Amino acid sequence: MNLHKRMADSSGRALPQELSGPSPSSSGSSSGPGLLAINARYFALRAVIFAAVLTAVLALGVHWLLGFAVAVVLSGLVSYPLAIRQRRAVLGALAQRRGWLR
């Protein structure tokens, strides 16, 4: 459904202007998923990586407390290159929300 708004030029004639939603300068507009969705996706990826590493470490027969500590360290190292795109999306969304990017 196309909505049209009529604006008058300097001669008084009405000019059609399409309305395609909120303008980019409005404070409530967003183009893409929200900050919560981006953070949830990033957290889910990190949780899956941690669970996989913990399972592998415990399957090797490491004691559960030491295995948990090793899994925290290893999953952090593994997730750094694997979750770079999601991390950048989170930082970009935060920067845009706080107004750092114009």
Coordinates of N, CA, C and O in Angstrom, one line a residue:
M1 N 0.8 -1.2 0.0 CA 0.0 0.0 0.0 C 0.9 1.2 0.0 O 1.7 1.4 0.9
N2 N 0.8 2.1 -1.0 CA 1.6 3.3 -1.1 C 0.8 4.4 -0.5 O -0.3 4.7 -0.8
L3 N 1.5 5.2 0.4 CA 0.9 6.4 0.9 C 1.6 7.6 0.3 O 2.8 7.5 0.2
H4 N 0.9 8.5 0.0 CA 1.4 9.7 -0.6 C 1.1 10.9 0.2 O 0.0 11.1 0.8
K5 N 2.1 11.8 0.4 CA 1.9 13.1 1.1 C 2.1 14.2 0.1 O 3.0 14.1 -0.7
R6 N 1.3 15.1 0.1 CA 1.4 16.3 -0.9 C 2.1 17.4 -0.2 O 1.7 17.8 0.9
M7 N 3.1 17.9 -0.9 CA 3.8 19.1 -0.4 C 3.8 20.1 -1.5 O 3.8 19.8 -2.6
A8 N 3.7 21.3 -1.0 CA 3.6 22.4 -2.0 C 5.0 23.0 -2.3 O 5.8 23.2 -1.3
D9 N 5.3 23.3 -3.6 CA 6.5 23.9 -3.9 C 6.3 25.4 -3.8 O 5.3 25.9 -3.4
S10 N 7.3 26.2 -4.2 CA 7.2 27.7 -4.0 C 6.1 28.3 -4.9 O 5.6 29.4 -4.6
S11 N 5.7 27.6 -6.0 CA 4.6 28.2 -6.8 C 3.3 27.8 -6.3 O 2.3 28.2 -6.9
G12 N 3.2 27.0 -5.3 CA 1.9 26.6 -4.7 C 1.4 25.3 -5.3 O 0.3 24.8 -4.9
R13 N 2.1 24.7 -6.2 CA 1.6 23.4 -6.8 C 2.0 22.3 -5.8 O 3.0 22.3 -5.1
A14 N 1.1 21.3 -5.7 CA 1.3 20.2 -4.8 C 2.2 19.1 -5.5 O 2.0 18.8 -6.6
L15 N 3.2 18.7 -4.8 CA 4.1 17.7 -5.2 C 4.0 16.4 -4.4 O 3.9 16.5 -3.2
P16 N 3.8 15.3 -5.1 CA 3.7 14.0 -4.3 C 5.0 13.6 -3.7 O 6.1 13.8 -4.3
Q17 N 4.9 13.1 -2.5 CA 6.1 12.6 -1.8 C 5.7 11.3 -1.1 O 4.7 11.3 -0.3
E18 N 6.4 10.2 -1.4 CA 6.1 8.9 -0.8 C 6.5 8.9 0.6 O 7.5 9.4 1.0
L19 N 5.6 8.2 1.4 CA 5.9 8.0 2.8 C 6.3 6.6 2.9 O 5.6 5.7 2.7
S20 N 7.5 6.3 3.3 CA 8.0 5.0 3.5 C 8.4 4.6 4.9 O 9.2 3.8 5.1
G21 N 7.7 5.2 5.8 CA 8.0 5.0 7.2 C 8.7 6.1 7.9 O 8.8 7.2 7.3
P22 N 9.2 5.9 9.1 CA 9.9 6.9 9.8 C 11.2 7.4 9.1 O 11.8 6.6 8.4
S23 N 11.5 8.6 9.2 CA 12.7 9.2 8.5 C 13.9 8.7 9.3 O 13.9 8.4 10.5
P24 N 15.1 8.6 8.6 CA 16.3 8.2 9.2 C 16.7 9.1 10.4 O 17.5 8.6 11.2
S25 N 16.3 10.3 10.4 CA 16.7 11.2 11.5 C 15.9 11.1 12.7 O 16.2 11.7 13.7
S26 N 14.8 10.3 12.6 CA 13.9 10.2 13.8 C 14.6 9.3 14.8 O 15.4 8.4 14.5
S27 N 14.4 9.5 16.1 CA 15.2 8.8 17.2 C 14.7 7.4 17.3 O 15.5 6.6 17.8
G28 N 13.5 7.0 17.0 CA 13.0 5.7 17.2 C 13.3 4.7 16.1 O 12.9 3.5 16.2
S29 N 13.8 5.1 15.0 CA 13.9 4.2 13.8 C 15.1 3.3 14.0 O 16.1 3.6 14.6
S30 N 14.9 2.1 13.5 CA 16.0 1.1 13.5 C 16.0 0.3 12.2 O 14.9 0.1 11.6
S31 N 17.1 0.0 11.7 CA 17.2 -0.8 10.4 C 17.9 -2.1 10.7 O 19.1 -2.2 10.7
G32 N 17.1 -3.1 11.1 CA 17.6 -4.4 11.4 C 17.2 -4.8 12.8 O 16.4 -4.2 13.5
P33 N 17.8 -5.9 13.3 CA 17.4 -6.4 14.6 C 17.8 -5.5 15.7 O 18.8 -4.7 15.6
G34 N 17.1 -5.5 16.8 CA 17.4 -4.7 17.9 C 18.6 -5.2 18.7 O 19.1 -6.2 18.5
L35 N 18.9 -4.4 19.7 CA 20.1 -4.7 20.5 C 19.9 -6.0 21.3 O 20.8 -6.8 21.5
L36 N 18.7 -6.2 21.8 CA 18.4 -7.5 22.5 C 18.6 -8.7 21.7 O 19.2 -9.7 22.1
A37 N 18.1 -8.7 20.4 CA 18.3 -9.8 19.5 C 19.7 -10.0 19.2 O 20.2 -11.2 19.1
I38 N 20.5 -9.0 19.0 CA 21.9 -9.1 18.6 C 22.6 -9.7 19.8 O 23.5 -10.6 19.7
N39 N 22.4 -9.2 21.0 CA 23.0 -9.7 22.2 C 22.6 -11.2 22.5 O 23.5 -12.0 22.9
A40 N 21.4 -11.5 22.2 CA 20.9 -12.9 22.4 C 21.6 -13.9 21.5 O 22.0 -15.0 21.9
R41 N 21.8 -13.4 20.2 CA 22.5 -14.3 19.3 C 24.0 -14.5 19.7 O 24.5 -15.6 19.6
Y42 N 24.6 -13.4 20.1 CA 26.0 -13.5 20.5 C 26.1 -14.4 21.8 O 27.0 -15.2 21.8
F43 N 25.3 -14.2 22.7 CA 25.3 -15.0 23.9 C 25.1 -16.5 23.6 O 25.7 -17.4 24.1
A44 N 24.1 -16.8 22.7 CA 23.8 -18.2 22.3 C 25.0 -18.8 21.7 O 25.3 -20.0 21.9
L45 N 25.7 -18.1 20.8 CA 26.8 -18.7 20.1 C 27.9 -19.0 21.2 O 28.5 -20.0 21.1
R46 N 28.2 -18.0 22.1 CA 29.2 -18.3 23.1 C 28.8 -19.4 24.0 O 29.7 -20.2 24.4
A47 N 27.5 -19.6 24.3 CA 27.1 -20.7 25.2 C 27.2 -22.0 24.5 O 27.6 -23.0 25.1
V48 N 26.9 -22.1 23.2 CA 27.1 -23.3 22.4 C 28.6 -23.7 22.4 O 28.9 -24.9 22.5
I49 N 29.4 -22.8 22.1 CA 30.9 -23.0 22.1 C 31.3 -23.5 23.4 O 32.1 -24.5 23.5
F50 N 30.9 -22.9 24.5 CA 31.3 -23.3 25.9 C 30.8 -24.7 26.1 O 31.6 -25.6 26.7
A51 N 29.6 -25.0 25.8 CA 29.0 -26.4 26.1 C 29.8 -27.4 25.3 O 30.0 -28.5 25.8
A52 N 30.1 -27.1 24.0 CA 30.9 -28.1 23.2 C 32.3 -28.4 23.8 O 32.7 -29.5 23.9
V53 N 32.9 -27.3 24.2 CA 34.3 -27.4 24.8 C 34.2 -28.2 26.2 O 35.0 -29.0 26.5
L54 N 33.2 -27.8 27.0 CA 33.0 -28.5 28.3 C 32.8 -30.0 28.1 O 33.4 -30.8 28.8
T55 N 31.9 -30.3 27.2 CA 31.6 -31.7 26.9 C 32.9 -32.4 26.4 O 33.2 -33.6 26.9
A56 N 33.7 -31.8 25.6 CA 34.9 -32.4 25.1 C 35.9 -32.6 26.3 O 36.6 -33.7 26.4
V57 N 36.1 -31.6 27.1 CA 37.0 -31.7 28.2 C 36.6 -32.7 29.2 O 37.4 -33.5 29.7
L58 N 35.3 -32.8 29.5 CA 34.8 -33.8 30.5 C 34.9 -35.2 29.9 O 35.1 -36.2 30.6
A59 N 34.7 -35.3 28.6 CA 34.8 -36.6 27.9 C 36.3 -37.1 28.0 O 36.5 -38.4 27.9
L60 N 37.2 -36.3 28.1 CA 38.6 -36.7 28.2 C 39.0 -37.2 29.6 O 40.1 -37.6 29.8
G61 N 38.0 -37.0 30.5 CA 38.2 -37.6 31.9 C 38.8 -36.6 32.9 O 39.2 -37.0 33.9
V62 N 38.7 -35.3 32.6 CA 39.2 -34.3 33.5 C 38.2 -34.1 34.6 O 37.0 -34.1 34.4
H63 N 38.7 -33.9 35.9 CA 37.8 -33.6 37.0 C 36.9 -32.4 36.7 O 37.2 -31.5 36.0
W64 N 35.6 -32.5 37.2 CA 34.6 -31.5 36.8 C 35.0 -30.0 37.1 O 34.8 -29.1 36.3
L65 N 35.6 -29.8 38.2 CA 36.0 -28.4 38.5 C 37.1 -27.9 37.7 O 37.1 -26.8 37.1
L66 N 38.1 -28.7 37.5 CA 39.2 -28.4 36.6 C 38.8 -28.3 35.2 O 39.2 -27.4 34.4
G67 N 37.9 -29.2 34.8 CA 37.3 -29.2 33.5 C 36.5 -28.0 33.2 O 36.6 -27.4 32.1
F68 N 35.8 -27.5 34.2 CA 35.0 -26.2 34.0 C 36.0 -25.1 33.8 O 35.7 -24.2 32.9
A69 N 37.0 -25.0 34.5 CA 38.0 -23.9 34.4 C 38.7 -23.9 33.1 O 38.9 -22.9 32.4
V70 N 39.1 -25.1 32.7 CA 39.7 -25.3 31.4 C 38.8 -24.9 30.2 O 39.2 -24.3 29.2
A71 N 37.5 -25.3 30.4 CA 36.5 -25.0 29.3 C 36.3 -23.5 29.2 O 36.0 -23.0 28.1
V72 N 36.3 -22.8 30.3 CA 36.1 -21.4 30.3 C 37.2 -20.7 29.5 O 37.0 -19.9 28.6
V73 N 38.4 -21.1 29.8 CA 39.6 -20.6 29.1 C 39.6 -20.9 27.6 O 39.7 -20.1 26.7
L74 N 39.4 -22.2 27.3 CA 39.4 -22.7 25.9 C 38.3 -22.1 25.1 O 38.5 -21.7 23.9
S75 N 37.1 -22.1 25.7 CA 36.0 -21.5 24.9 C 36.1 -20.0 24.6 O 35.7 -19.5 23.6
G76 N 36.8 -19.3 25.6 CA 37.1 -17.9 25.3 C 38.0 -17.8 24.2 O 37.9 -16.9 23.3
L77 N 39.1 -18.6 24.1 CA 40.0 -18.5 23.0 C 39.4 -19.0 21.7 O 39.7 -18.4 20.6
V78 N 38.6 -20.0 21.7 CA 37.9 -20.5 20.5 C 36.9 -19.5 20.0 O 36.7 -19.3 18.8
S79 N 36.1 -18.9 20.9 CA 35.0 -18.0 20.5 C 35.5 -16.7 20.0 O 34.8 -16.0 19.2
Y80 N 36.7 -16.3 20.3 CA 37.2 -15.0 19.8 C 37.2 -14.9 18.3 O 36.6 -14.0 17.7
P81 N 37.8 -15.8 17.6 CA 37.7 -15.7 16.1 C 36.4 -16.2 15.5 O 36.0 -15.7 14.5
L82 N 35.7 -17.1 16.2 CA 34.4 -17.6 15.7 C 33.3 -16.6 15.8 O 32.3 -16.7 15.1
A83 N 33.3 -15.8 16.9 CA 32.2 -14.9 17.1 C 32.5 -13.4 16.8 O 31.8 -12.5 17.3
I84 N 33.5 -13.2 15.9 CA 33.9 -11.8 15.6 C 32.8 -11.0 15.0 O 32.6 -9.9 15.2
R85 N 32.0 -11.7 14.1 CA 30.9 -11.0 13.4 C 29.8 -10.5 14.4 O 29.4 -9.4 14.3
Q86 N 29.5 -11.4 15.3 CA 28.4 -11.1 16.3 C 28.9 -10.0 17.2 O 28.2 -9.2 17.6
R87 N 30.2 -10.1 17.6 CA 30.8 -9.1 18.5 C 30.8 -7.7 17.9 O 30.4 -6.7 18.5
R88 N 31.1 -7.7 16.6 CA 31.1 -6.4 15.9 C 29.7 -5.9 15.8 O 29.5 -4.6 15.8
A89 N 28.7 -6.8 15.6 CA 27.3 -6.3 15.5 C 26.9 -5.7 16.8 O 26.1 -4.7 16.8
V90 N 27.2 -6.4 17.9 CA 26.9 -5.9 19.3 C 27.5 -4.5 19.5 O 26.8 -3.6 19.9
L91 N 28.8 -4.4 19.2 CA 29.4 -3.1 19.4 C 28.9 -2.0 18.5 O 28.7 -0.8 18.9
G92 N 28.5 -2.4 17.2 CA 27.9 -1.4 16.3 C 26.6 -0.9 16.8 O 26.2 0.2 16.7
A93 N 25.8 -1.9 17.3 CA 24.4 -1.5 17.8 C 24.5 -0.6 19.0 O 23.8 0.3 19.2
L94 N 25.5 -0.9 19.9 CA 25.7 -0.1 21.1 C 26.1 1.3 20.7 O 25.7 2.3 21.2
A95 N 27.1 1.4 19.8 CA 27.6 2.7 19.3 C 26.4 3.5 18.7 O 26.3 4.7 18.9
Q96 N 25.6 2.8 17.9 CA 24.5 3.6 17.2 C 23.5 4.0 18.2 O 23.0 5.1 18.1
R97 N 23.2 3.1 19.2 CA 22.2 3.5 20.2 C 22.7 4.7 21.1 O 21.9 5.5 21.5
R98 N 23.9 4.7 21.4 CA 24.5 5.8 22.2 C 24.8 7.1 21.4 O 25.1 8.1 22.0
G99 N 24.7 7.0 20.1 CA 24.9 8.1 19.3 C 26.3 8.4 18.9 O 26.7 9.5 18.5
W100 N 27.2 7.4 19.1 CA 28.6 7.5 18.7 C 28.7 7.6 17.2 O 29.7 8.2 16.7
L101 N 27.9 6.9 16.5 CA 27.9 6.9 15.0 C 26.8 7.8 14.5 O 25.7 7.7 14.9
R102 N 27.1 8.7 13.6 CA 26.1 9.6 13.1 C 25.8 9.2 11.6 O 26.5 8.9 10.9

